[in-house]
């Protein structure tokens, strides 16, 4: 099995808050790895460090054999890392297909500095990606008109435009209707397997997590407290302590944390 | 009103071409049009009295039969205080309104911009108020004349009085732009020539319109000068005087001050006018020149207001323009240029002459001392200084002015 | 030593009214996000009203009551402005309120002259504070000491207001997060109105308190507004203590700076601001602006390149314009050329603002550098016109590369203010470096060569340059680079995540916009025959902003329409009336209310949304403005 991401003892503090304390893990090609934990556990900080938005205080991150600890997001992208955001980040003033075209053209040095119009550059490829995520019929629509779930799909298409080896997905299904969630994660899992993509994702919806993850890591107050197969994690006493200690259940957690559709803003 | 006709014609011009051309040539047959540009919207306090002055002159000229048997008409434009807009206005006056000459302007840089335009278009420009020496010297040319006594002359008048003072340590306060800089430079040069013993101990260059008066007064006081030269004016002067009075800067110190005796600058100081400053200006209430009495009477009768210096400048601008055309017997630019050389024109301050070598008029200024009378600032002990005695010498003109 | 202490006190006294006015502006911006250009105008009205009231009422009570009543009256005027004007346009693109308040400012400038006359008015001295107090053997005006105390008192009062009252806590919460306060069910309308009134009250009070120190004049507003903006930005937007500290720093540097460099006050505030912003991109006490929340689902119409019909229409328009010399006289042609050059200038700014999402308040710098580049080439190198016109964009482009490197590191209003600071620094160099630039007397004699000296020839040259420039900027906007620029504007996070470097992308855009503005400036120098520091002064920058906003911030080339409308109107009005500002201001205010998408947005009114090819993206206000 090929390791695509190797995280070795990363730390991050903000002021006095020690958000991530020595987290280490590996992600293999073709694997769906979930990172879960209560709010404030340090999931987003981990993601942002992997993606280069934040630099770790200590530790080392290796992606596809390269030390990326100090690299910027755009260099990490160039290595072959796609990313979707917890709150969707798309180009609201463009059409759906233009969103994908920009990503494709920017990755192509020969096209990036052409002075002619973007027009049909990489259009066929963009259409293929949109078809892959099920947005083919929406290609010409203004991005700002899309339903929230479709925006999440668009993000996935954009993230895949670089033919990445690693996909970082921060709450990919937040704000989606339950049926849509399952669709999107099934699609992601298929792509991961087909293309040998390593996928790291965080998720509040435990149904999604236990359904689609090959492996689950549990983060609590900056520490990795458990790691293993869904079944192993489900029965890990430390995990139960973290989630159930406050008297809540997995189900309750899901209710509280998953925002109502469209209400994530 | 004369300007009304001009404006309506411009409106026509904006609407269509041919009609305007017809109207213009029709009107041109009966009137002689003079173009006039000033900072009416930007500096109304100075340009309103100026406008009243030239309107009075135009009334008088037309009442006396006009010029060359035609009525004199002034087409007046605002320059918004910007040289670029002044050039636009000049262009409109010359190209659309077909004026025979340009007059006006207050700011030095706008005067220079219009002067350069006039040179390019070969149109005569009678600069009314800009003070910079460059208008007639370094940037002088045959198409430009100037009415008001220039910076150099103002400095020379003040330096003459300043040299009589015992003070040996002088400080200067001047606005930080060409006018202030050249006023200080000329004053220093002329005074030091007369009094080699004088030391210059401090200088302050507040930004025009933004003086930090308290800090400036403190800084000047710290240098302990015996006398001070002030070139600031307007709102800056008001602040400087208030701070200086409160902090005692002017006590036991002589002050020489550019233009402060002009009603435009003196009136706002009211009862806080510092006493005993040596100033140039215009004490309209105390002018003992016969011609002035008639001007004052006519002005007060027409406007029920007293004249400012700008009124006299505006009045003389149109009187001079009419005199040039009358002497030339034509509105041909070259003939007007020839006529202007050495032209004598009667003025409220007595006869003035446009010098042949640089086009500068010999209009002078009053030098006197400030005082407070009935809660108002006034000039006392004032003497009229003829500009002829203080303007740059013919040698200077030769040295500084480019050949035509 | 005594001297230095007294100098410091003098600085503190100057800081007081600067702080009052600045804190008002800061509070208004913090909550409503309005860049209140009319703040200086409100200060001026405060001073005029205080003058009238104190003259009329007389006596010590009359004086102090007069000052206070003036400030209250200004607050009432401010509240009325907010309710009648600004409230209607909160949903318009960001900065559109700037245009509205700019219109108000223009009107006020003429209205005060109509109401109070053109002459400077010297108010009374403050009863009880007329004389001086001896401190360490030096006389200090008693009123200065009053002001030194007044600053901290007002700061304290504001602190109590914001920390000890429910209203104040709401205001602070709204400064942090407007949407959240709205979500909590607070009536935002009245919160905004009351905040605006408070801010304007402080402006009025700051103006009224100046009565005993300076003459009231109709030019106060512009002097005040720029300086106060700088103070607010140095302190950090929305931070009242920051405004206080910044006012003190600026005033003290000025008070002591003139002892060493007597000419420094012309540029000191801008130097301080540039240094502060380079070191601290959000001012001294400011915080990074919270990432704007985009509103998915808002109707957005993406830009489209011109279709066939559009291209034909443009070709017809250009041909018609090219035929103008057949019937227009030399004056109209010169005016036409001037308008066309401003089309180029406005188009370059629009490229930066609309495509790049970078609102520059100092774009005049590049226009002016272009003018100076051309003029200096003529004056010092004896260059022919053709070469000198190229020197303009080169110098402006280099300026854009230099200043842009610093500016693109910031965002939002901080970016805007740093561009302003650099423009003012460039202006002061042109103004002060007399040996090279001729100082404020400018460079004369920059006339076109023979073939271009006829008005028709120069008009055609300008038309060609305008057509090519606008077309080139459009092509660039729809090129992959233009899309990357928009990508960075729409979502920097996403752009970086697909490998687009924000800094270099925006830097290139900045330099391109600068070079194109420089081209306009170079031709402008030849049109006017001269160049003066005015070319890079604030009013030129403001004119550019107004043209873009008037044309429509959400369009690709609406600025061209805005430039034609604004420039033609202002030239015509200036030719027709001495009250051109009053009329122009009123027209702008009316346009703002009825055409919140600018003249370029007119197309939206004609075509129902969602159909046809259209320039206007019609995006939600936040998106296009970011």
Coordinates of C-alpha atoms in Angstrom, one line a residue, chain A residues 51 53 73-74 77 83 85 89-95 98 102-103 105-106 111-118 142 144 151 155 158 265, chain C residues 293-294 296-300 302-303 475-476 478-481 483-484 486-487 489-491 493-501 508 623:
Chain A
X51 CA -3.3 22.2 3.3
X53 CA -3.0 27.5 5.4
X73 CA -1.6 26.0 -0.3
X74 CA -0.9 26.6 -4.0
X77 CA -2.1 21.9 -4.8
X83 CA -9.4 20.4 -1.1
X85 CA -14.0 23.6 2.4
X89 CA -15.6 28.4 -1.5
X90 CA -16.4 28.9 -5.1
X91 CA -16.2 31.8 -7.6
X92 CA -19.6 33.3 -7.2
X93 CA -19.3 35.7 -10.2
X94 CA -18.7 32.8 -12.7
X95 CA -20.7 30.1 -14.3
X98 CA -16.0 28.5 -15.6
X102 CA -10.2 28.3 -14.2
X103 CA -8.8 25.5 -12.1
X105 CA -6.4 26.4 -17.1
X106 CA -4.4 27.6 -14.1
X111 CA -2.7 28.2 -21.4
X112 CA -2.4 30.3 -18.2
X113 CA -0.9 33.3 -19.9
X114 CA -2.8 33.3 -23.1
X115 CA -4.3 36.7 -23.9
X116 CA -7.3 35.4 -25.7
X117 CA -10.6 34.7 -24.0
X118 CA -11.0 31.8 -21.6
X142 CA -24.3 31.1 -12.6
X144 CA -24.4 31.8 -7.3
X151 CA -22.1 23.8 -4.6
X155 CA -16.2 22.0 -5.1
X158 CA -12.9 21.7 -8.9
X265 CA -24.2 30.3 6.6
Chain C
X293 CA -20.0 35.4 4.1
X294 CA -21.1 34.9 0.6
X296 CA -25.2 31.3 -2.1
X297 CA -28.4 31.4 -4.0
X298 CA -28.3 35.1 -4.8
X299 CA -29.0 35.8 -8.4
X300 CA -25.7 36.4 -10.1
X302 CA -21.7 36.2 -14.8
X303 CA -20.0 38.5 -17.2
X475 CA -9.9 41.1 -23.5
X476 CA -7.6 40.8 -20.5
X478 CA -11.9 37.5 -20.2
X479 CA -8.5 35.9 -20.6
X480 CA -7.3 33.2 -18.2
X481 CA -5.4 35.9 -16.3
X483 CA -10.4 34.9 -14.6
X484 CA -7.7 34.2 -12.1
X486 CA -11.7 37.4 -10.5
X487 CA -11.1 34.1 -8.8
X489 CA -11.5 38.4 -5.8
X490 CA -14.4 36.0 -5.4
X491 CA -12.7 33.6 -3.0
X493 CA -9.3 30.6 -0.2
X494 CA -10.5 28.7 -3.2
X495 CA -8.1 30.4 -5.6
X496 CA -5.1 29.5 -3.5
X497 CA -6.4 26.0 -3.2
X498 CA -6.2 25.6 -7.0
X499 CA -2.8 27.0 -7.2
X500 CA -3.5 30.7 -8.0
X501 CA -1.1 33.1 -6.2
X508 CA 0.3 42.3 -12.0
X623 CA -19.4 39.4 -4.0

